[in-house]
Coordinates of C-alpha atoms in Angstrom, one line a residue:
Chain D
M1 CA 173.7 49.2 73.4
R2 CA 170.6 47.3 73.9
K3 CA 170.1 44.1 71.9
I4 CA 166.0 44.2 69.6
A5 CA 163.5 40.7 68.7
F6 CA 161.6 41.8 65.4
L7 CA 159.3 39.4 63.3
G8 CA 162.0 40.0 59.9
P9 CA 163.1 39.5 57.4
T10 CA 164.9 43.4 57.1
A11 CA 162.0 45.7 56.3
T12 CA 158.8 44.3 57.3
F13 CA 156.7 46.7 59.3
S14 CA 157.9 45.5 62.3
D15 CA 161.1 46.4 61.7
L16 CA 160.1 49.7 60.6
A17 CA 158.4 50.7 64.0
V18 CA 161.9 49.2 65.7
R19 CA 163.7 52.0 63.1
H20 CA 161.6 54.3 64.6
A21 CA 161.2 53.5 68.8
F22 CA 164.8 52.1 68.5
P23 CA 166.5 53.9 66.7
E24 CA 170.7 53.8 68.1
E25 CA 169.4 49.7 69.6
E26 CA 170.8 46.6 68.0
R27 CA 167.9 45.3 65.7
I28 CA 167.5 40.9 65.5
P29 CA 165.2 39.6 62.9
Y30 CA 163.5 36.7 64.0
S31 CA 160.8 33.9 62.1
T32 CA 157.9 33.9 64.3
I33 CA 156.7 36.3 67.4
P34 CA 156.7 33.0 69.8
A35 CA 160.7 33.8 68.6
C36 CA 161.2 36.7 69.2
M37 CA 159.0 36.7 73.3
D38 CA 162.0 33.4 73.7
A39 CA 165.0 35.9 73.0
V40 CA 164.0 37.4 74.9
I41 CA 162.9 34.8 77.8
K42 CA 166.3 32.8 76.9
K43 CA 168.0 37.0 77.6
E44 CA 169.5 36.9 73.5
V45 CA 168.0 40.0 73.1
D46 CA 167.2 43.0 75.9
L47 CA 163.6 43.5 74.2
A48 CA 161.4 41.9 71.8
V49 CA 159.0 44.7 69.4
V50 CA 155.8 42.9 68.1
P51 CA 152.9 43.4 67.0
I52 CA 149.5 43.0 68.8
E53 CA 146.2 44.7 67.0
N54 CA 145.4 46.1 63.4
T55 CA 142.9 48.3 62.7
L56 CA 141.5 45.5 59.8
E57 CA 142.4 43.0 61.1
G58 CA 142.0 42.6 65.2
T59 CA 143.6 41.2 67.7
V60 CA 146.7 39.4 67.1
N61 CA 145.9 36.0 68.6
L62 CA 148.7 34.2 68.3
T63 CA 150.4 37.6 70.9
I64 CA 147.7 37.2 73.3
D65 CA 147.9 33.3 73.9
Y66 CA 152.0 33.4 73.6
L67 CA 151.7 36.0 76.4
F68 CA 149.4 34.4 78.5
H69 CA 149.7 31.2 78.3
E70 CA 153.2 30.9 77.4
A71 CA 155.6 34.4 78.1
D72 CA 156.5 35.8 81.0
L73 CA 156.7 38.7 80.0
Y74 CA 156.0 42.8 80.7
V75 CA 154.6 45.2 78.3
V76 CA 156.5 48.1 79.1
G77 CA 156.0 50.0 76.5
E78 CA 153.5 50.7 73.0
A79 CA 153.8 52.5 69.3
T80 CA 150.9 52.7 66.8
A81 CA 152.2 53.1 63.6
P82 CA 150.6 53.4 60.4
I83 CA 150.4 51.4 57.8
Q84 CA 151.8 52.1 54.2
Q85 CA 151.2 50.1 51.8
H86 CA 152.3 50.9 48.3
L87 CA 153.5 48.1 44.9
L88 CA 156.9 47.6 44.2
V89 CA 158.4 46.2 41.0
H90 CA 162.0 45.5 39.6
K91 CA 163.7 48.5 38.7
R92 CA 163.6 47.0 35.0
Y93 CA 160.2 47.5 35.3
A94 CA 159.4 50.6 36.3
Q95 CA 157.5 51.8 33.5
E96 CA 155.5 49.0 32.7
W97 CA 154.1 48.2 35.8
E98 CA 150.7 48.0 34.5
E99 CA 152.4 44.7 33.1
T100 CA 152.4 42.5 35.6
E101 CA 151.9 39.2 35.6
K102 CA 151.7 38.7 39.3
I103 CA 151.6 40.1 43.1
M104 CA 152.9 38.9 45.4
S105 CA 152.4 39.7 49.2
H106 CA 151.5 39.0 52.8
S107 CA 148.0 37.2 52.9
H108 CA 147.0 40.4 55.1
A109 CA 148.2 42.9 52.6
I110 CA 146.1 41.8 50.0
A111 CA 143.1 42.3 51.5
Q112 CA 144.3 45.1 52.4
C113 CA 144.4 46.4 48.5
H114 CA 141.3 44.8 47.5
K115 CA 140.4 48.3 45.5
F116 CA 143.4 49.3 43.8
L117 CA 144.4 45.5 43.0
H118 CA 140.3 45.4 40.8
T119 CA 141.3 48.1 39.3
Y120 CA 144.2 47.6 37.9
F121 CA 145.1 43.2 38.2
A122 CA 141.5 42.4 38.4
D123 CA 142.3 39.2 36.1
K124 CA 146.3 38.5 38.0
P125 CA 146.8 35.8 40.6
H126 CA 148.2 36.9 43.6
E127 CA 150.7 34.4 45.6
K128 CA 150.6 35.0 49.1
M129 CA 154.0 35.0 50.9
T130 CA 154.9 35.4 55.0
S131 CA 155.6 38.9 54.6
T132 CA 155.3 41.7 53.0
A133 CA 159.5 41.8 52.9
A134 CA 160.0 38.3 52.3
A135 CA 158.1 39.3 48.4
A136 CA 160.3 42.6 47.8
Q137 CA 162.8 39.3 48.8
Y138 CA 161.6 37.5 46.5
I139 CA 160.9 40.3 44.2
Y140 CA 164.4 41.1 43.8
D141 CA 166.0 37.8 43.0
H142 CA 163.9 37.0 40.2
P143 CA 163.9 39.8 38.0
E144 CA 163.1 38.0 35.0
Q145 CA 160.4 38.2 35.9
R146 CA 157.1 40.1 35.8
L147 CA 155.8 40.6 39.5
A148 CA 155.3 43.0 41.7
A149 CA 155.5 43.6 45.7
I150 CA 152.7 44.9 47.8
A151 CA 155.2 46.1 50.6
N152 CA 156.2 49.5 52.9
S153 CA 158.7 52.1 51.4
L154 CA 161.2 50.6 53.6
S155 CA 161.9 47.3 51.5
A156 CA 161.5 49.4 48.4
K157 CA 165.0 50.8 49.6
E158 CA 166.3 47.6 51.3
Y159 CA 165.4 45.3 47.9
D160 CA 166.0 48.2 45.7
L161 CA 163.0 48.3 43.9
A162 CA 160.9 50.9 42.3
I163 CA 158.2 52.3 44.2
A164 CA 155.7 51.9 41.3
K165 CA 152.7 52.9 42.7
E166 CA 152.3 55.0 46.7
N167 CA 149.4 54.4 49.2
I168 CA 147.9 51.5 47.5
H169 CA 146.4 50.8 50.0
D170 CA 142.3 50.8 50.6
H171 CA 142.0 52.7 54.2
S172 CA 143.8 55.6 55.4
F173 CA 143.3 54.6 58.6
N174 CA 144.9 51.5 59.5
H175 CA 147.0 51.2 62.2
T176 CA 148.9 48.2 64.1
R177 CA 150.0 48.7 67.5
F178 CA 153.5 46.8 68.7
F179 CA 154.1 46.0 72.6
V180 CA 158.0 46.4 73.8
L181 CA 157.9 43.3 75.9
S182 CA 160.6 42.5 78.6
R183 CA 161.9 40.3 81.4
E184 CA 161.6 43.1 83.8
K185 CA 158.3 45.2 85.4
E186 CA 159.7 49.0 85.2
A187 CA 157.9 51.4 82.3
L188 CA 160.8 51.7 79.2
A189 CA 160.8 55.9 77.7
L190 CA 161.4 55.6 74.2
P191 CA 163.1 58.0 72.5
L192 CA 161.4 60.6 70.0
P193 CA 160.4 60.8 67.4
L194 CA 157.5 59.1 68.4
K195 CA 154.5 61.3 70.2
E196 CA 151.9 61.9 72.6
P197 CA 152.9 59.5 74.5
K198 CA 149.9 58.3 76.7
D199 CA 149.8 55.7 80.0
K200 CA 148.2 52.8 80.0
T201 CA 147.7 49.8 81.5
T202 CA 147.0 46.2 80.1
I203 CA 145.7 43.5 82.5
F204 CA 144.7 39.8 82.4
V205 CA 141.6 39.0 84.5
T206 CA 140.6 34.6 84.1
L207 CA 137.0 34.9 85.5
P208 CA 135.2 32.5 87.7
S209 CA 132.9 29.4 87.0
D210 CA 130.0 32.1 86.1
Q211 CA 131.5 34.1 83.9
A212 CA 129.2 36.4 82.9
G213 CA 127.4 37.4 86.1
T214 CA 131.3 37.7 87.0
L215 CA 132.1 39.8 83.7
H216 CA 129.5 42.2 85.0
Q217 CA 130.7 43.1 88.4
V218 CA 134.2 43.6 86.9
L219 CA 133.6 46.3 84.8
S220 CA 131.3 47.3 87.7
A221 CA 134.7 48.0 90.0
F222 CA 136.0 49.9 87.3
S223 CA 132.6 52.1 86.4
W224 CA 131.7 53.1 89.6
R225 CA 135.9 54.2 90.2
R226 CA 135.7 56.2 86.5
I227 CA 138.7 54.2 85.6
N228 CA 138.2 54.1 81.3
L229 CA 138.9 50.8 79.5
T230 CA 139.9 51.3 76.0
K231 CA 139.6 47.7 75.5
I232 CA 138.1 44.6 76.8
E233 CA 138.7 41.4 74.2
S234 CA 137.9 37.6 75.3
R235 CA 140.7 34.5 74.1
P236 CA 139.9 30.6 74.8
L237 CA 141.2 29.5 78.2
K238 CA 142.1 25.8 75.6
T239 CA 140.5 24.1 78.2
G240 CA 136.6 23.9 76.8
L241 CA 134.1 25.9 74.5
G242 CA 132.7 28.8 76.7
H243 CA 136.4 29.1 79.1
Y244 CA 137.5 32.8 78.1
F245 CA 140.4 35.1 80.0
F246 CA 140.2 37.9 79.7
I247 CA 142.4 40.8 78.5
I248 CA 141.7 44.7 79.4
D249 CA 143.2 48.1 79.0
I250 CA 143.5 50.5 81.1
S251 CA 143.4 54.2 79.1
Q252 CA 145.7 55.5 82.6
A253 CA 148.8 54.2 85.0
I254 CA 148.4 51.8 87.5
D255 CA 147.7 54.5 90.8
D256 CA 148.0 54.1 94.9
V257 CA 144.8 53.7 95.5
L258 CA 141.6 53.2 92.4
I259 CA 143.0 50.7 89.9
P260 CA 144.3 48.3 92.8
G261 CA 141.3 48.8 94.8
A262 CA 139.5 47.8 91.6
F263 CA 142.0 44.4 91.5
A264 CA 141.3 43.3 95.0
E265 CA 137.9 43.6 94.4
M266 CA 138.0 41.2 91.3
E267 CA 140.2 39.1 93.5
A268 CA 137.5 39.0 96.1
L269 CA 135.4 37.7 93.2
G270 CA 137.4 35.3 91.9
C271 CA 139.3 36.4 89.9
T272 CA 142.8 36.2 89.0
V273 CA 144.5 39.6 87.8
K274 CA 148.4 39.6 86.2
V275 CA 149.5 43.1 85.2
L276 CA 151.2 42.8 82.1
G277 CA 152.1 46.1 82.4
S278 CA 151.8 50.0 83.2
Y279 CA 153.2 52.1 80.4
R280 CA 153.3 54.5 78.1
S281 CA 152.0 54.3 74.3
Y282 CA 152.8 56.7 71.3
S283 CA 152.5 57.4 67.6
I284 CA 155.0 57.0 65.5
E285 CA 154.8 59.6 62.2
Y286 CA 156.7 58.3 59.3
N287 CA 158.0 61.4 57.5
K288 CA 157.2 60.7 53.6
Chain X
M1 CA 115.7 17.7 49.3
R2 CA 117.9 21.3 50.5
K3 CA 121.1 22.3 49.2
I4 CA 123.5 23.0 52.0
A5 CA 126.6 24.6 52.0
F6 CA 130.1 23.6 53.4
L7 CA 133.9 24.6 53.6
G8 CA 135.4 21.5 51.6
P9 CA 137.0 19.8 50.3
T10 CA 135.0 16.0 50.5
A11 CA 135.9 14.5 54.7
T12 CA 136.4 18.2 56.6
F13 CA 135.4 18.4 60.2
S14 CA 132.4 21.4 58.1
D15 CA 131.5 17.9 55.9
L16 CA 131.4 15.8 58.4
A17 CA 129.8 17.7 61.1
V18 CA 127.2 18.4 58.0
R19 CA 126.8 14.5 57.2
H20 CA 125.3 14.7 60.8
A21 CA 123.1 17.1 60.9
F22 CA 121.9 17.2 58.0
P23 CA 122.2 13.4 56.8
E24 CA 119.5 13.0 54.0
E25 CA 120.3 17.0 52.2
E26 CA 122.4 16.9 49.3
R27 CA 125.6 18.1 50.5
I28 CA 127.9 20.8 48.7
P29 CA 131.5 21.6 48.9
Y30 CA 133.0 25.4 48.5
S31 CA 136.3 26.8 49.0
T32 CA 136.4 29.3 51.7
I33 CA 133.7 30.8 54.7
P34 CA 132.4 33.6 52.1
A35 CA 131.6 31.5 49.4
C36 CA 129.9 29.6 51.2
M37 CA 127.7 32.2 52.7
D38 CA 128.1 33.8 49.4
A39 CA 126.6 30.6 48.4
V40 CA 123.1 30.8 50.0
I41 CA 122.3 34.6 49.7
K42 CA 122.5 33.7 45.9
K43 CA 120.4 31.2 45.9
E44 CA 122.7 28.6 45.2
V45 CA 122.0 26.6 48.3
D46 CA 119.2 26.4 50.9
L47 CA 121.8 26.4 54.2
A48 CA 125.7 27.0 55.0
V49 CA 127.2 25.1 57.9
V50 CA 130.0 27.4 58.9
P51 CA 132.7 26.8 61.5
I52 CA 132.4 29.6 64.4
E53 CA 134.9 28.3 67.0
N54 CA 136.9 26.3 67.6
T55 CA 138.2 25.3 71.4
L56 CA 142.4 26.2 70.6
E57 CA 141.7 28.1 68.5
G58 CA 138.8 30.4 69.7
T59 CA 136.7 32.3 66.8
V60 CA 136.6 32.1 63.7
N61 CA 137.3 36.1 62.9
L62 CA 135.8 35.7 59.3
T63 CA 133.4 34.0 59.8
I64 CA 132.2 36.6 62.3
D65 CA 133.2 39.5 60.1
Y66 CA 131.2 37.9 57.2
L67 CA 128.5 37.8 59.0
F68 CA 129.1 41.5 60.6
H69 CA 130.7 43.2 57.3
E70 CA 129.4 41.4 54.3
A71 CA 126.8 39.0 54.2
D72 CA 122.9 39.6 55.5
L73 CA 122.1 36.3 57.2
Y74 CA 120.8 34.7 60.5
V75 CA 122.0 31.7 62.2
V76 CA 118.7 28.8 62.8
G77 CA 121.0 26.4 64.4
E78 CA 124.0 25.7 65.8
A79 CA 125.6 22.4 66.3
T80 CA 129.0 21.2 68.2
A81 CA 131.8 19.0 67.3
P82 CA 134.6 16.8 68.9
I83 CA 138.1 17.5 66.9
Q84 CA 139.4 13.8 67.0
Q85 CA 142.7 13.5 64.6
H86 CA 144.6 10.7 63.1
L87 CA 147.2 10.0 62.0
L88 CA 146.3 8.9 58.0
V89 CA 148.9 7.5 55.1
H90 CA 148.3 5.6 51.3
K91 CA 147.7 2.0 53.2
R92 CA 151.2 0.3 51.2
Y93 CA 153.0 1.6 54.1
A94 CA 150.2 0.6 56.5
Q95 CA 153.5 -1.0 58.8
E96 CA 155.7 0.5 58.7
W97 CA 153.9 4.2 59.4
E98 CA 157.2 5.1 61.9
E99 CA 159.0 5.7 59.0
T100 CA 156.9 9.0 58.0
E101 CA 159.7 11.1 56.2
K102 CA 156.8 14.3 56.4
I103 CA 153.5 15.4 57.4
M104 CA 150.7 16.9 55.8
S105 CA 147.9 19.1 57.7
H106 CA 145.7 22.5 58.2
S107 CA 148.4 24.3 60.4
H108 CA 145.6 24.2 63.5
A109 CA 145.7 20.3 63.1
I110 CA 149.9 20.1 63.1
A111 CA 149.7 22.5 65.9
Q112 CA 146.8 20.6 67.8
C113 CA 149.1 17.4 67.6
H114 CA 152.0 19.1 69.2
K115 CA 152.5 16.1 72.0
F116 CA 152.8 12.9 69.5
L117 CA 154.4 14.6 67.0
H118 CA 157.2 15.8 68.8
T119 CA 157.3 11.8 70.3
Y120 CA 157.0 10.1 66.8
F121 CA 158.3 13.3 64.3
A122 CA 159.9 15.4 66.2
D123 CA 162.8 15.5 63.4
K124 CA 160.4 15.4 60.7
P125 CA 159.4 18.4 58.3
H126 CA 155.3 19.4 58.8
E127 CA 153.7 20.8 55.4
K128 CA 150.6 22.9 55.6
M129 CA 147.8 22.1 53.5
T130 CA 144.8 23.9 52.8
S131 CA 142.7 21.8 55.3
T132 CA 143.1 18.3 56.4
A133 CA 141.3 16.5 53.9
A134 CA 143.0 18.5 51.0
A135 CA 146.1 16.6 52.5
A136 CA 144.5 13.2 53.0
Q137 CA 144.3 13.5 49.2
Y138 CA 147.2 14.7 48.2
I139 CA 148.7 11.5 50.3
Y140 CA 146.4 9.0 48.0
D141 CA 147.2 11.1 45.2
H142 CA 151.6 11.1 45.7
P143 CA 151.6 7.0 46.7
E144 CA 154.9 7.2 46.1
Q145 CA 155.7 9.1 48.2
R146 CA 156.6 8.8 52.3
L147 CA 153.5 10.9 53.4
A148 CA 151.3 11.0 56.5
A149 CA 148.3 12.7 57.3
I150 CA 146.5 14.2 59.9
A151 CA 143.3 14.0 59.5
N152 CA 139.5 12.8 60.9
S153 CA 138.3 9.4 60.0
L154 CA 136.2 10.8 57.0
S155 CA 139.4 11.3 55.2
A156 CA 140.6 8.1 55.6
K157 CA 137.3 6.5 54.4
E158 CA 136.9 8.2 51.8
Y159 CA 141.0 9.1 50.3
D160 CA 141.3 5.6 51.3
L161 CA 143.2 5.5 53.0
A162 CA 145.9 3.7 56.0
I163 CA 144.7 5.1 59.8
A164 CA 148.0 4.7 61.4
K165 CA 147.0 6.2 64.9
E166 CA 144.1 6.8 66.0
N167 CA 143.3 10.0 68.1
I168 CA 146.8 11.0 68.4
H169 CA 145.1 15.1 69.4
D170 CA 146.5 16.6 72.7
H171 CA 143.3 17.4 74.1
S172 CA 140.8 15.0 74.4
F173 CA 138.3 18.7 74.6
N174 CA 138.8 20.2 71.5
H175 CA 135.0 21.6 70.2
T176 CA 134.9 23.4 66.6
R177 CA 131.1 25.2 67.1
F178 CA 129.1 25.2 63.2
F179 CA 126.6 27.9 63.1
V180 CA 123.9 26.8 60.1
L181 CA 123.1 30.1 58.0
S182 CA 120.0 31.2 56.1
R183 CA 118.0 33.2 54.2
E184 CA 115.8 33.2 56.2
K185 CA 115.0 33.9 60.4
E186 CA 113.0 31.3 61.6
A187 CA 115.5 29.0 64.1
L188 CA 115.7 25.1 62.3
A189 CA 114.7 21.7 64.2
L190 CA 118.3 19.7 62.8
P191 CA 117.2 15.6 62.6
L192 CA 118.2 13.7 64.9
P193 CA 121.1 12.5 66.0
L194 CA 122.0 15.1 67.4
K195 CA 121.8 15.7 71.5
E196 CA 120.7 18.0 74.0
P197 CA 119.3 20.7 71.7
K198 CA 119.6 23.8 74.0
D199 CA 118.2 27.6 73.6
K200 CA 119.8 30.1 72.6
T201 CA 120.3 34.2 71.1
T202 CA 123.7 35.6 68.8
I203 CA 123.5 39.7 68.4
F204 CA 125.9 41.7 67.8
V205 CA 126.0 45.3 69.0
T206 CA 127.5 48.8 68.3
L207 CA 128.3 50.5 71.0
P208 CA 128.1 54.9 71.0
S209 CA 131.8 56.9 70.7
D210 CA 131.5 56.1 74.9
Q211 CA 132.7 52.3 74.8
A212 CA 133.8 51.3 78.0
G213 CA 131.3 52.7 80.2
T214 CA 128.1 51.7 78.3
L215 CA 129.4 48.1 77.3
H216 CA 129.0 48.3 81.7
Q217 CA 125.5 49.4 81.0
V218 CA 125.0 47.0 78.4
L219 CA 125.9 43.9 80.5
S220 CA 123.8 45.4 83.9
A221 CA 120.6 46.2 81.2
F222 CA 120.9 42.2 81.3
S223 CA 122.3 41.0 84.6
W224 CA 119.5 42.8 86.5
R225 CA 116.9 40.4 84.3
R226 CA 119.1 37.0 85.4
I227 CA 119.5 36.9 81.2
N228 CA 122.9 34.9 81.0
L229 CA 125.8 35.3 78.6
T230 CA 127.5 32.6 77.8
K231 CA 130.2 34.2 75.7
I232 CA 130.7 38.6 75.1
E233 CA 133.5 39.5 72.0
S234 CA 134.3 42.5 70.4
R235 CA 136.2 42.8 67.0
P236 CA 137.1 44.8 65.3
L237 CA 134.8 48.4 63.1
K238 CA 137.8 48.1 60.8
T239 CA 137.8 52.2 61.5
G240 CA 139.9 52.6 63.5
L241 CA 142.2 51.7 66.3
G242 CA 140.3 50.8 69.3
H243 CA 136.6 51.0 67.5
Y244 CA 134.9 47.5 68.1
F245 CA 131.5 45.9 68.0
F246 CA 130.5 43.0 70.2
I247 CA 129.4 39.6 69.6
I248 CA 127.0 38.6 72.5
D249 CA 125.8 35.2 73.1
I250 CA 122.5 34.6 75.3
S251 CA 122.1 31.1 76.7
Q252 CA 117.6 31.4 76.1
A253 CA 115.3 32.0 73.2
I254 CA 113.8 35.5 72.9
D255 CA 111.2 36.0 75.1
D256 CA 108.5 38.8 75.4
V257 CA 109.8 40.7 77.6
L258 CA 112.8 40.4 79.0
I259 CA 115.1 40.1 75.7
P260 CA 113.4 42.5 74.0
G261 CA 113.3 45.1 77.2
A262 CA 117.3 44.5 77.8
F263 CA 117.1 45.6 73.7
A264 CA 115.1 48.6 74.1
E265 CA 117.2 49.7 77.1
M266 CA 120.5 49.3 75.0
E267 CA 119.4 51.1 72.2
A268 CA 117.8 53.9 74.8
L269 CA 121.7 54.2 75.7
G270 CA 122.5 54.5 71.7
C271 CA 123.6 50.6 70.4
T272 CA 122.5 48.9 68.3
V273 CA 121.3 46.2 68.3
K274 CA 121.0 43.2 65.2
V275 CA 119.7 39.7 66.3
L276 CA 121.6 37.8 64.3
G277 CA 119.1 34.3 65.1
S278 CA 117.6 32.9 67.9
Y279 CA 117.8 29.2 67.9
R280 CA 118.9 25.9 69.7
S281 CA 122.7 24.7 69.9
Y282 CA 122.8 20.5 69.2
S283 CA 126.3 18.3 70.0
I284 CA 127.1 16.4 67.2
E285 CA 128.6 13.1 69.2
Y286 CA 130.6 10.5 66.3
N287 CA 129.5 6.6 66.8
K288 CA 133.0 4.7 66.2

């Protein structure tokens, strides 16, 4: 049985993703994203599942930066999961949930439920917690207080709370992408029931000094080969303002001719190319 | 006398930038970046100075996203300032600063002084505050505790603290870019002593559905005209994973022919182009 590191505590969205992607494996919570990656490097675990991008918040910079600057790991799979937020209260207040006096959650979850909070709890304070699951746990531990958490259904189950209102998030299309990270380069077949796998390749590219002109040439190397890119994003190299590296997602697996040809051209232009992984991307769908 | 909104409280790095860029104007602190922008929109102030990018942390997503999605404002100037962090203690502990029992600051400042903290205070806890200045104020308010703040020299002066150690940041090249935002489109001449102004133009570009192919065409429109770009970055449109808009910095002012020609081509390709501003960029240098 493999060990899988995830961003804890129990019942976070990362935990939920791991339960679907690796239902048979041992899940081990870590308190930060770098700690999840370090656990793989130190061989405490076999794999780590970490968030890489969210529809509303964008790229998780901490994940990208740690992968670029610190952790020598490979992406061996990807899972995209819908983010469904519910209002959870202690079971003793299940009927009188509208009398909640304070809302607790991760700051992103609070932001994602702005309309609901404005409608039902416009004058009530919010308290930011380190995760949605930590908010749920706090409410379980403080039954004497009239509190509500914004968290997923797994948190309700794990911390024995009532779901007072389902699906209170503003946007139904909100998803988070998770990378599965390994010390080994080989792509991993994730077990079902993850649907519709697609091939993807993710690379880091560092440009030589004339950044803007070279970026155009880099994109040309892909474009004339009709290699489709699904994402291109810059992050600071941390060496000075205006110095960036780029994360590029290619919507196909590495082949024998076209992608290696593009990489060779980019290197001839003075770029550094690092293949983070060529892997399959899966969509998680939750059952009710 | 104009009124300038900045991210407070008194003595933040934003405040320091405003004092140098607008020494004669009235400075008004606001508690969040969106609140600074809203203050301009509601005409409570004339201008806002907000952080847009840091060498180590990258783009300030909150600023970019609020400018794109919410605030109809223009960039009329830019100032880049070095970030110099010092260790501040209550004056009664100026000599025994090594006996500090807890370090307080903004999480970014704590991260920026990792080596110093590891050398002198490896086993001491850190407490994250909403700003470096808030940490300084807390220390002034709690003289009975053995605390230290990581903050700038202005905080030492404003909150009457001793600078126990100067320049404790890991990287001497760390800078922050600040945008000067206005309701009016016209660029602003910032008063001296800001050095070496350069012309810049910043645009938001939204691509039609085939994103990657069009991005290559967009860069071509600039490239064949030899228009140099200093930055290109994507942010989520918040409508679904894989949907982005781009922030592009052009290293010249809008001219009559070349840049309008590039914009017209981009619009013919189905892109939406919004000019955030064509302005001058200044470097702030602090005196000791």
